[in-house]
């Protein structure tokens, strides 16, 4: 009798958990039941850079500029025929700068100077650079330096003091990517993204038509998680079965593919074909149905370098539009895309693997 009851309980739990799992699986796979997804136009940031307007005023459109490094206080401690000079400098830019610092003193007919090695000036930080002016003739040293009494005693304590102020100059200051235009050379306005109204989220394309259904869906899953927890032992077996049956391809699985298998998967999704060996060497992994180059990166957070390399490959291939596929792109990549468009008239479509899984290939 007792064992029969046990079996019945087990079956009830089994059925219940199967029900729960199927409900959980019924959540929209695109947005995981959230009802919205990160905006593909602004990459979820809510902001886009308008590329209208002319050249960046700060770098005159070059995209690079000479960083401003200001010279602050200068101290000297001459002794034993040498003049050590300590210079405080501040890099006013938001990016690291490199350059050399020279201190010089003018004697009657000779200019004595010392230059620092190539020095890193961290962004918006004050640093002290020390150089020592040496090789001064003793006659000049005597003219440049005076001995002053700094305390009593017998004999009184003295110190050597420079009569002149050393001239400080910077040289070999290396250009940096213009921080005002992010190296694009364009004056760009950051405005709210029109697609998502600046929120960074858009309605989920898969389930947005049933907005009212969203909350219910979420509520149900909330309760069923509780039940599922109770039925966890039976649930595991069923879940594995149901998941195996219902599962479509997941990004995690695609990340584990070999590079070749991954490329083949992407090209199949795009109805494309693989590149010739010589094009592959140029950085083109395949072509879309209409013959546009495709670059495939089995990586997350693809950045501007990748975009620029692909744009260069497209340039060599004499293509004006192409498709770059990756798991995700960072904001810098979007700027790179705008830059490629403005500078070279090259259109790069950035497609995420998630979009390929959903069957959407044109977003931005
Ligand atoms: Zn959805
Ligand atoms: Zn947006
Ligand atoms: Zn600029």
mmCIF file of C-alpha atoms and ligand atoms in Angstrom:
data_model
loop_
_atom_site.group_PDB
_atom_site.id
_atom_site.type_symbol
_atom_site.label_atom_id
_atom_site.label_comp_id
_atom_site.label_asym_id
_atom_site.label_seq_id
_atom_site.Cartn_x
_atom_site.Cartn_y
_atom_site.Cartn_z
ATOM 1 C CA UNK A 1 0.000 0.000 0.000
ATOM 2 C CA UNK A 2 2.666 2.410 1.061
ATOM 3 C CA UNK A 3 4.788 1.624 -1.954
ATOM 4 C CA UNK A 4 1.838 2.262 -4.274
ATOM 5 C CA UNK A 5 1.386 5.680 -2.679
ATOM 6 C CA UNK A 6 5.045 6.348 -3.226
ATOM 7 C CA UNK A 7 4.795 5.454 -6.893
ATOM 8 C CA UNK A 8 1.738 7.680 -7.343
ATOM 9 C CA UNK A 9 3.529 10.564 -5.619
ATOM 10 C CA UNK A 10 6.536 10.006 -7.825
ATOM 11 C CA UNK A 11 4.416 10.076 -10.979
ATOM 12 C CA UNK A 12 2.618 13.240 -9.849
ATOM 13 C CA UNK A 13 5.953 14.896 -9.199
ATOM 14 C CA UNK A 14 7.235 13.674 -12.540
ATOM 15 C CA UNK A 15 4.283 15.030 -14.493
ATOM 16 C CA UNK A 16 4.329 18.270 -12.578
ATOM 17 C CA UNK A 17 7.999 18.869 -13.208
ATOM 18 C CA UNK A 18 7.612 18.058 -16.883
ATOM 19 C CA UNK A 19 4.872 20.671 -16.975
ATOM 20 C CA UNK A 20 7.096 23.189 -15.221
ATOM 21 C CA UNK A 21 10.020 22.592 -17.517
ATOM 22 C CA UNK A 22 7.914 22.997 -20.600
ATOM 23 C CA UNK A 23 6.516 26.246 -19.201
ATOM 24 C CA UNK A 24 9.996 27.493 -18.426
ATOM 25 C CA UNK A 25 11.035 26.598 -21.927
ATOM 26 C CA UNK A 26 8.010 28.481 -23.217
ATOM 27 C CA UNK A 27 9.711 31.720 -22.188
ATOM 28 C CA UNK A 28 10.768 33.693 -25.233
ATOM 29 C CA UNK A 29 14.247 32.413 -26.119
ATOM 30 C CA UNK A 30 15.259 35.756 -27.611
ATOM 31 C CA UNK A 31 14.729 37.919 -24.564
ATOM 32 C CA UNK A 32 14.462 35.202 -21.930
ATOM 33 C CA UNK A 33 11.032 36.554 -21.013
ATOM 34 C CA UNK A 34 12.257 40.083 -20.403
ATOM 35 C CA UNK A 35 10.192 41.378 -23.340
ATOM 36 C CA UNK A 36 12.986 43.596 -24.590
ATOM 37 C CA UNK A 37 16.504 43.171 -25.917
ATOM 38 C CA UNK A 38 19.537 45.492 -26.001
ATOM 39 C CA UNK A 39 19.126 47.950 -28.865
ATOM 40 C CA UNK A 40 21.286 46.772 -31.800
ATOM 41 C CA UNK A 41 21.655 50.300 -33.206
ATOM 42 C CA UNK A 42 23.398 51.759 -30.166
ATOM 43 C CA UNK A 43 24.607 48.452 -28.761
ATOM 44 C CA UNK A 44 22.492 48.980 -25.677
ATOM 45 C CA UNK A 45 24.167 52.254 -24.755
ATOM 46 C CA UNK A 46 21.220 54.481 -25.691
ATOM 47 C CA UNK A 47 23.629 56.881 -27.403
ATOM 48 C CA UNK A 48 24.763 57.156 -30.990
ATOM 49 C CA UNK A 49 27.408 59.333 -32.558
ATOM 50 C CA UNK A 50 26.049 61.553 -35.296
ATOM 51 C CA UNK A 51 28.701 61.752 -37.949
ATOM 52 C CA UNK A 52 27.455 64.972 -39.411
ATOM 53 C CA UNK A 53 29.457 68.113 -38.832
ATOM 54 C CA UNK A 54 32.887 68.711 -40.195
ATOM 55 C CA UNK A 55 36.366 67.939 -39.059
ATOM 56 C CA UNK A 56 37.131 67.799 -35.370
ATOM 57 C CA UNK A 57 38.219 71.275 -34.264
ATOM 58 C CA UNK A 58 40.764 70.004 -31.790
ATOM 59 C CA UNK A 59 42.778 67.912 -34.261
ATOM 60 C CA UNK A 60 41.704 69.641 -37.526
ATOM 61 C CA UNK A 61 40.370 66.330 -38.745
ATOM 62 C CA UNK A 62 43.660 64.458 -38.490
ATOM 63 C CA UNK A 63 42.444 62.223 -35.688
ATOM 64 C CA UNK A 64 45.729 62.735 -33.867
ATOM 65 C CA UNK A 65 47.106 65.710 -32.004
ATOM 66 C CA UNK A 66 50.106 66.814 -30.005
ATOM 67 C CA UNK A 67 49.208 66.401 -26.347
ATOM 68 C CA UNK A 68 49.345 69.414 -24.055
ATOM 69 C CA UNK A 69 51.930 68.906 -21.321
ATOM 70 C CA UNK A 70 52.291 71.850 -18.948
ATOM 71 C CA UNK A 71 55.501 72.665 -17.141
ATOM 72 C CA UNK A 72 55.092 73.427 -13.448
ATOM 73 C CA UNK A 73 57.654 74.163 -10.776
ATOM 74 C CA UNK A 74 61.389 73.724 -11.373
ATOM 75 C CA UNK A 75 63.893 73.114 -8.584
ATOM 76 C CA UNK A 76 67.683 72.857 -8.733
ATOM 77 C CA UNK A 77 70.320 71.666 -6.272
ATOM 78 C CA UNK A 78 73.715 72.459 -7.790
ATOM 79 C CA UNK A 79 76.658 70.775 -6.170
ATOM 80 C CA UNK A 80 80.106 69.472 -7.086
ATOM 81 C CA UNK A 81 80.096 71.039 -10.525
ATOM 82 C CA UNK A 82 76.779 69.528 -11.602
ATOM 83 C CA UNK A 83 73.259 70.946 -11.690
ATOM 84 C CA UNK A 84 70.459 68.457 -11.010
ATOM 85 C CA UNK A 85 67.108 69.869 -12.132
ATOM 86 C CA UNK A 86 63.753 68.547 -11.064
ATOM 87 C CA UNK A 87 60.786 69.551 -13.219
ATOM 88 C CA UNK A 88 57.149 68.959 -12.404
ATOM 89 C CA UNK A 89 54.918 68.492 -15.452
ATOM 90 C CA UNK A 90 51.264 67.699 -15.932
ATOM 91 C CA UNK A 91 49.770 65.915 -18.930
ATOM 92 C CA UNK A 92 46.491 67.754 -19.533
ATOM 93 C CA UNK A 93 45.094 65.070 -21.827
ATOM 94 C CA UNK A 94 42.931 62.090 -20.979
ATOM 95 C CA UNK A 95 45.365 59.773 -22.757
ATOM 96 C CA UNK A 96 48.938 58.851 -21.903
ATOM 97 C CA UNK A 97 51.603 60.955 -23.638
ATOM 98 C CA UNK A 98 55.293 60.399 -24.341
ATOM 99 C CA UNK A 99 58.088 62.908 -24.777
ATOM 100 C CA UNK A 100 61.457 64.144 -23.583
ATOM 101 C CA UNK A 101 62.199 67.013 -21.212
ATOM 102 C CA UNK A 102 65.233 69.269 -21.601
ATOM 103 C CA UNK A 103 66.641 71.695 -19.039
ATOM 104 C CA UNK A 104 69.274 74.198 -20.124
ATOM 105 C CA UNK A 105 71.293 76.951 -18.553
ATOM 106 C CA UNK A 106 73.061 79.674 -20.472
ATOM 107 C CA UNK A 107 76.624 80.578 -19.467
ATOM 108 C CA UNK A 108 78.515 83.413 -21.195
ATOM 109 C CA UNK A 109 79.261 81.610 -24.426
ATOM 110 C CA UNK A 110 78.110 78.045 -23.840
ATOM 111 C CA UNK A 111 74.664 76.569 -23.309
ATOM 112 C CA UNK A 112 74.669 73.542 -21.033
ATOM 113 C CA UNK A 113 71.711 71.204 -21.198
ATOM 114 C CA UNK A 114 70.418 67.776 -20.192
ATOM 115 C CA UNK A 115 67.550 65.825 -21.726
ATOM 116 C CA UNK A 116 65.517 63.093 -20.090
ATOM 117 C CA UNK A 117 64.962 59.733 -21.774
ATOM 118 C CA UNK A 118 61.575 59.115 -23.434
ATOM 119 C CA UNK A 119 59.159 59.653 -20.581
ATOM 120 C CA UNK A 120 55.619 58.414 -20.039
ATOM 121 C CA UNK A 121 53.230 61.139 -18.880
ATOM 122 C CA UNK A 122 50.166 59.439 -17.430
ATOM 123 C CA UNK A 123 46.868 61.122 -18.321
ATOM 124 C CA UNK A 124 45.951 64.131 -16.167
ATOM 125 C CA UNK A 125 48.680 63.467 -13.652
ATOM 126 C CA UNK A 126 51.545 65.553 -12.363
ATOM 127 C CA UNK A 127 54.903 63.837 -12.456
ATOM 128 C CA UNK A 128 58.433 64.940 -11.599
ATOM 129 C CA UNK A 129 61.207 64.459 -14.132
ATOM 130 C CA UNK A 130 64.841 64.797 -13.037
ATOM 131 C CA UNK A 131 67.781 65.580 -15.285
ATOM 132 C CA UNK A 132 71.315 66.526 -14.340
ATOM 133 C CA UNK A 133 73.285 69.091 -16.287
ATOM 134 C CA UNK A 134 76.910 67.987 -16.327
ATOM 135 C CA UNK A 135 80.127 68.809 -18.130
ATOM 136 C CA UNK A 136 80.135 72.433 -16.986
ATOM 137 C CA UNK A 137 83.522 74.088 -17.046
ATOM 138 C CA UNK A 138 84.578 75.124 -13.574
ATOM 139 C CA UNK A 139 84.779 78.764 -14.672
ATOM 140 C CA UNK A 140 81.198 78.673 -15.929
ATOM 141 C CA UNK A 141 80.037 76.732 -12.858
ATOM 142 C CA UNK A 142 81.469 79.421 -10.619
ATOM 143 C CA UNK A 143 79.624 82.069 -12.615
ATOM 144 C CA UNK A 144 76.343 80.129 -12.643
ATOM 145 C CA UNK A 145 76.354 79.075 -9.016
ATOM 146 C CA UNK A 146 76.715 81.183 -5.889
ATOM 147 C CA UNK A 147 77.293 79.998 -2.356
ATOM 148 C CA UNK A 148 74.793 81.284 0.162
ATOM 149 C CA UNK A 149 74.809 81.064 3.931
ATOM 150 C CA UNK A 150 71.797 79.173 5.138
ATOM 151 C CA UNK A 151 72.488 78.818 8.876
ATOM 152 C CA UNK A 152 74.638 79.942 11.786
ATOM 153 C CA UNK A 153 77.464 77.997 13.357
ATOM 154 C CA UNK A 154 81.178 78.035 12.910
ATOM 155 C CA UNK A 155 81.828 77.679 10.101
ATOM 156 C CA UNK A 156 78.285 78.734 9.026
ATOM 157 C CA UNK A 157 76.417 76.156 6.918
ATOM 158 C CA UNK A 158 76.198 77.070 3.277
ATOM 159 C CA UNK A 159 74.468 75.847 0.165
ATOM 160 C CA UNK A 160 75.077 76.250 -3.507
ATOM 161 C CA UNK A 161 72.405 78.099 -5.412
ATOM 162 C CA UNK A 162 71.874 78.639 -9.118
ATOM 163 C CA UNK A 163 71.893 82.327 -10.113
ATOM 164 C CA UNK A 164 69.761 81.775 -13.220
ATOM 165 C CA UNK A 165 66.534 79.930 -13.879
ATOM 166 C CA UNK A 166 66.943 76.938 -16.169
ATOM 167 C CA UNK A 167 64.931 76.955 -19.390
ATOM 168 C CA UNK A 168 62.684 73.926 -19.669
ATOM 169 C CA UNK A 169 61.441 72.610 -22.978
ATOM 170 C CA UNK A 170 59.707 69.493 -24.281
ATOM 171 C CA UNK A 171 60.815 67.604 -27.353
ATOM 172 C CA UNK A 172 59.841 64.515 -29.329
ATOM 173 C CA UNK A 173 56.326 64.742 -27.902
ATOM 174 C CA UNK A 174 54.461 61.928 -29.626
ATOM 175 C CA UNK A 175 51.063 62.523 -31.194
ATOM 176 C CA UNK A 176 48.156 60.779 -29.523
ATOM 177 C CA UNK A 177 44.790 59.684 -30.874
ATOM 178 C CA UNK A 178 42.654 62.794 -30.549
ATOM 179 C CA UNK A 179 40.644 62.246 -27.343
ATOM 180 C CA UNK A 180 38.005 64.783 -28.400
ATOM 181 C CA UNK A 181 36.888 62.879 -31.497
ATOM 182 C CA UNK A 182 38.152 59.486 -30.358
ATOM 183 C CA UNK A 183 40.631 59.493 -33.211
ATOM 184 C CA UNK A 184 37.974 59.704 -35.914
ATOM 185 C CA UNK A 185 38.896 63.244 -36.933
ATOM 186 C CA UNK A 186 35.205 64.063 -37.087
ATOM 187 C CA UNK A 187 33.215 66.319 -34.882
ATOM 188 C CA UNK A 188 30.534 63.968 -33.807
ATOM 189 C CA UNK A 189 27.570 64.672 -31.675
ATOM 190 C CA UNK A 190 26.469 62.111 -29.164
ATOM 191 C CA UNK A 191 22.694 62.014 -29.223
ATOM 192 C CA UNK A 192 19.987 59.757 -27.900
ATOM 193 C CA UNK A 193 19.531 56.728 -30.135
ATOM 194 C CA UNK A 194 16.335 57.185 -32.125
ATOM 195 C CA UNK A 195 15.653 53.458 -32.392
ATOM 196 C CA UNK A 196 15.324 52.919 -28.629
ATOM 197 C CA UNK A 197 14.675 56.523 -27.563
ATOM 198 C CA UNK A 198 17.884 56.540 -25.550
ATOM 199 C CA UNK A 199 16.893 53.693 -23.261
ATOM 200 C CA UNK A 200 19.282 51.182 -24.819
ATOM 201 C CA UNK A 201 16.483 48.585 -25.043
ATOM 202 C CA UNK A 202 13.968 47.762 -27.734
ATOM 203 C CA UNK A 203 10.892 45.570 -27.700
ATOM 204 C CA UNK A 204 11.812 41.962 -28.294
ATOM 205 C CA UNK A 205 11.194 41.229 -31.984
ATOM 206 C CA UNK A 206 10.162 37.663 -31.168
ATOM 207 C CA UNK A 207 7.512 38.327 -28.557
ATOM 208 C CA UNK A 208 6.847 42.078 -28.625
ATOM 209 C CA UNK A 209 3.370 41.591 -30.118
ATOM 210 C CA UNK A 210 2.188 39.975 -26.899
ATOM 211 C CA UNK A 211 3.239 42.669 -24.482
ATOM 212 C CA UNK A 212 0.414 41.862 -22.088
ATOM 213 C CA UNK A 213 1.357 38.212 -22.150
ATOM 214 C CA UNK A 214 4.820 39.056 -20.858
ATOM 215 C CA UNK A 215 3.929 39.600 -17.228
ATOM 216 C CA UNK A 216 1.778 36.506 -17.034
ATOM 217 C CA UNK A 217 4.532 34.486 -18.598
ATOM 218 C CA UNK A 218 6.977 35.781 -16.035
ATOM 219 C CA UNK A 219 4.551 35.196 -13.153
ATOM 220 C CA UNK A 220 3.953 31.616 -14.168
ATOM 221 C CA UNK A 221 7.629 30.915 -14.425
ATOM 222 C CA UNK A 222 8.125 32.471 -10.981
ATOM 223 C CA UNK A 223 5.677 30.028 -9.393
ATOM 224 C CA UNK A 224 6.869 27.075 -11.368
ATOM 225 C CA UNK A 225 10.452 27.641 -10.296
ATOM 226 C CA UNK A 226 9.226 27.025 -6.740
ATOM 227 C CA UNK A 227 7.458 23.840 -7.735
ATOM 228 C CA UNK A 228 10.380 22.792 -9.873
ATOM 229 C CA UNK A 229 12.652 23.121 -6.881
ATOM 230 C CA UNK A 230 10.484 20.635 -4.960
ATOM 231 C CA UNK A 231 10.457 18.249 -7.894
ATOM 232 C CA UNK A 232 14.126 18.653 -8.546
ATOM 233 C CA UNK A 233 15.106 14.956 -8.566
ATOM 234 C CA UNK A 234 12.493 13.923 -11.104
ATOM 235 C CA UNK A 235 12.879 17.217 -12.902
ATOM 236 C CA UNK A 236 16.518 16.738 -13.770
ATOM 237 C CA UNK A 237 15.861 13.652 -15.864
ATOM 238 C CA UNK A 238 12.854 15.194 -17.624
ATOM 239 C CA UNK A 239 14.566 18.532 -18.128
ATOM 240 C CA UNK A 240 17.481 16.871 -19.831
ATOM 241 C CA UNK A 241 15.066 15.061 -22.130
ATOM 242 C CA UNK A 242 12.929 18.120 -22.879
ATOM 243 C CA UNK A 243 15.910 20.395 -23.367
ATOM 244 C CA UNK A 244 17.535 17.940 -25.731
ATOM 245 C CA UNK A 245 14.317 17.732 -27.725
ATOM 246 C CA UNK A 246 13.533 21.425 -27.801
ATOM 247 C CA UNK A 247 16.917 23.021 -27.855
ATOM 248 C CA UNK A 248 17.974 25.054 -30.826
ATOM 249 C CA UNK A 249 21.585 25.973 -31.327
ATOM 250 C CA UNK A 250 23.078 28.071 -28.519
ATOM 251 C CA UNK A 251 25.886 30.634 -28.638
ATOM 252 C CA UNK A 252 27.830 28.589 -26.086
ATOM 253 C CA UNK A 253 27.811 25.600 -28.444
ATOM 254 C CA UNK A 254 29.009 27.741 -31.334
ATOM 255 C CA UNK A 255 31.851 29.111 -29.221
ATOM 256 C CA UNK A 256 33.111 25.551 -28.818
ATOM 257 C CA UNK A 257 33.179 24.769 -32.540
ATOM 258 C CA UNK A 258 36.480 24.641 -34.363
ATOM 259 C CA UNK A 259 37.132 27.857 -36.314
ATOM 260 C CA UNK A 260 36.408 26.061 -39.596
ATOM 261 C CA UNK A 261 33.152 24.546 -38.346
ATOM 262 C CA UNK A 262 32.137 27.932 -36.960
ATOM 263 C CA UNK A 263 32.841 29.642 -40.300
ATOM 264 C CA UNK A 264 30.855 26.989 -42.112
ATOM 265 C CA UNK A 265 27.934 27.447 -39.730
ATOM 266 C CA UNK A 266 27.922 31.227 -40.273
ATOM 267 C CA UNK A 267 28.234 30.946 -44.045
ATOM 268 C CA UNK A 268 25.400 28.440 -44.146
ATOM 269 C CA UNK A 269 23.227 30.859 -42.165
ATOM 270 C CA UNK A 270 24.090 33.646 -44.591
ATOM 271 C CA UNK A 271 23.553 31.378 -47.592
ATOM 272 C CA UNK A 272 27.120 32.307 -48.404
ATOM 273 C CA UNK A 273 30.131 30.452 -49.675
ATOM 274 C CA UNK A 274 33.734 30.124 -48.447
ATOM 275 C CA UNK A 275 36.472 32.451 -49.687
ATOM 276 C CA UNK A 276 39.239 31.462 -52.036
ATOM 277 C CA UNK A 277 42.569 30.721 -50.354
ATOM 278 C CA UNK A 278 44.088 34.001 -51.530
ATOM 279 C CA UNK A 279 41.121 36.041 -50.243
ATOM 280 C CA UNK A 280 41.212 34.151 -46.958
ATOM 281 C CA UNK A 281 44.830 35.230 -46.603
ATOM 282 C CA UNK A 282 43.626 38.849 -47.084
ATOM 283 C CA UNK A 283 41.182 38.532 -44.191
ATOM 284 C CA UNK A 284 38.025 37.613 -46.086
ATOM 285 C CA UNK A 285 36.427 34.417 -44.807
ATOM 286 C CA UNK A 286 33.621 34.071 -47.321
ATOM 287 C CA UNK A 287 31.019 35.787 -49.451
ATOM 288 C CA UNK A 288 27.340 36.423 -49.093
ATOM 289 C CA UNK A 289 24.894 35.184 -51.707
ATOM 290 C CA UNK A 290 25.428 38.379 -53.712
ATOM 291 C CA UNK A 291 29.213 38.122 -53.517
ATOM 292 C CA UNK A 292 29.932 40.603 -50.724
ATOM 293 C CA UNK A 293 32.893 39.761 -48.470
ATOM 294 C CA UNK A 294 32.201 38.256 -45.080
ATOM 295 C CA UNK A 295 34.591 38.309 -42.128
ATOM 296 C CA UNK A 296 33.868 35.848 -39.335
ATOM 297 C CA UNK A 297 35.179 36.276 -35.800
ATOM 298 C CA UNK A 298 34.507 33.574 -33.247
ATOM 299 C CA UNK A 299 34.916 36.176 -30.503
ATOM 300 C CA UNK A 300 33.136 38.548 -28.149
ATOM 301 C CA UNK A 301 33.658 42.319 -27.873
ATOM 302 C CA UNK A 302 35.124 42.669 -31.314
ATOM 303 C CA UNK A 303 36.817 46.056 -31.467
ATOM 304 C CA UNK A 304 37.773 48.744 -33.939
ATOM 305 C CA UNK A 305 40.996 47.052 -35.031
ATOM 306 C CA UNK A 306 39.008 44.163 -36.423
ATOM 307 C CA UNK A 307 36.671 46.546 -38.268
ATOM 308 C CA UNK A 308 39.603 48.489 -39.666
ATOM 309 C CA UNK A 309 41.428 45.352 -40.774
ATOM 310 C CA UNK A 310 38.304 44.127 -42.514
ATOM 311 C CA UNK A 311 37.775 47.550 -44.125
ATOM 312 C CA UNK A 312 41.362 47.366 -45.392
ATOM 313 C CA UNK A 313 40.789 43.862 -46.762
ATOM 314 C CA UNK A 314 37.597 45.068 -48.458
ATOM 315 C CA UNK A 315 39.532 47.974 -49.926
ATOM 316 C CA UNK A 316 42.071 45.567 -51.438
ATOM 317 C CA UNK A 317 39.199 43.435 -52.672
ATOM 318 C CA UNK A 318 37.558 46.574 -54.167
ATOM 319 C CA UNK A 319 34.331 45.884 -52.287
ATOM 320 C CA UNK A 320 32.174 48.675 -50.939
ATOM 321 C CA UNK A 321 29.994 46.641 -48.622
ATOM 322 C CA UNK A 322 30.562 43.610 -46.483
ATOM 323 C CA UNK A 323 29.415 41.742 -43.424
ATOM 324 C CA UNK A 324 31.290 41.170 -40.175
ATOM 325 C CA UNK A 325 29.991 38.409 -37.928
ATOM 326 C CA UNK A 326 30.959 38.065 -34.251
ATOM 327 C CA UNK A 327 29.390 37.158 -30.924
ATOM 328 C CA UNK A 328 29.360 40.805 -29.890
ATOM 329 C CA UNK A 329 30.870 44.177 -30.762
ATOM 330 C CA UNK A 330 32.057 46.916 -28.456
ATOM 331 C CA UNK A 331 31.213 50.610 -28.851
ATOM 332 C CA UNK A 332 34.583 51.333 -30.349
ATOM 333 C CA UNK A 333 33.745 48.948 -33.173
ATOM 334 C CA UNK A 334 30.652 51.008 -33.999
ATOM 335 C CA UNK A 335 32.830 54.129 -34.204
ATOM 336 C CA UNK A 336 35.227 52.229 -36.463
ATOM 337 C CA UNK A 337 32.332 51.346 -38.709
ATOM 338 C CA UNK A 338 31.248 55.002 -38.953
ATOM 339 C CA UNK A 339 34.828 55.935 -39.712
ATOM 340 C CA UNK A 340 35.165 53.343 -42.476
ATOM 341 C CA UNK A 341 31.959 54.659 -43.997
ATOM 342 C CA UNK A 342 32.988 58.314 -43.861
ATOM 343 C CA UNK A 343 36.628 57.938 -44.797
ATOM 344 C CA UNK A 344 36.425 55.202 -47.413
ATOM 345 C CA UNK A 345 32.725 54.888 -48.258
ATOM 346 C CA UNK A 346 32.845 51.299 -47.046
ATOM 347 C CA UNK A 347 29.653 49.875 -45.562
ATOM 348 C CA UNK A 348 30.234 47.201 -42.951
ATOM 349 C CA UNK A 349 27.235 45.378 -41.642
ATOM 350 C CA UNK A 350 27.842 44.137 -38.107
ATOM 351 C CA UNK A 351 25.883 40.975 -37.426
ATOM 352 C CA UNK A 352 25.920 39.152 -34.123
ATOM 353 C CA UNK A 353 25.734 35.385 -33.855
ATOM 354 C CA UNK A 354 22.605 35.901 -31.762
ATOM 355 C CA UNK A 355 20.963 37.603 -34.734
ATOM 356 C CA UNK A 356 22.007 34.746 -36.999
ATOM 357 C CA UNK A 357 20.473 32.257 -34.577
ATOM 358 C CA UNK A 358 17.252 34.271 -34.645
ATOM 359 C CA UNK A 359 17.414 34.489 -38.410
ATOM 360 C CA UNK A 360 17.798 38.241 -38.555
ATOM 361 C CA UNK A 361 20.777 39.354 -40.559
ATOM 362 C CA UNK A 362 20.229 43.022 -41.169
ATOM 363 C CA UNK A 363 19.998 45.273 -38.180
ATOM 364 C CA UNK A 364 22.499 48.079 -38.302
HETATM 365 ZN ZN1 LIG B 1 11.022 37.929 -26.396
HETATM 366 ZN ZN1 LIG B 2 19.389 52.356 -29.325
HETATM 367 ZN ZN1 LIG B 3 39.870 65.260 -33.035
#
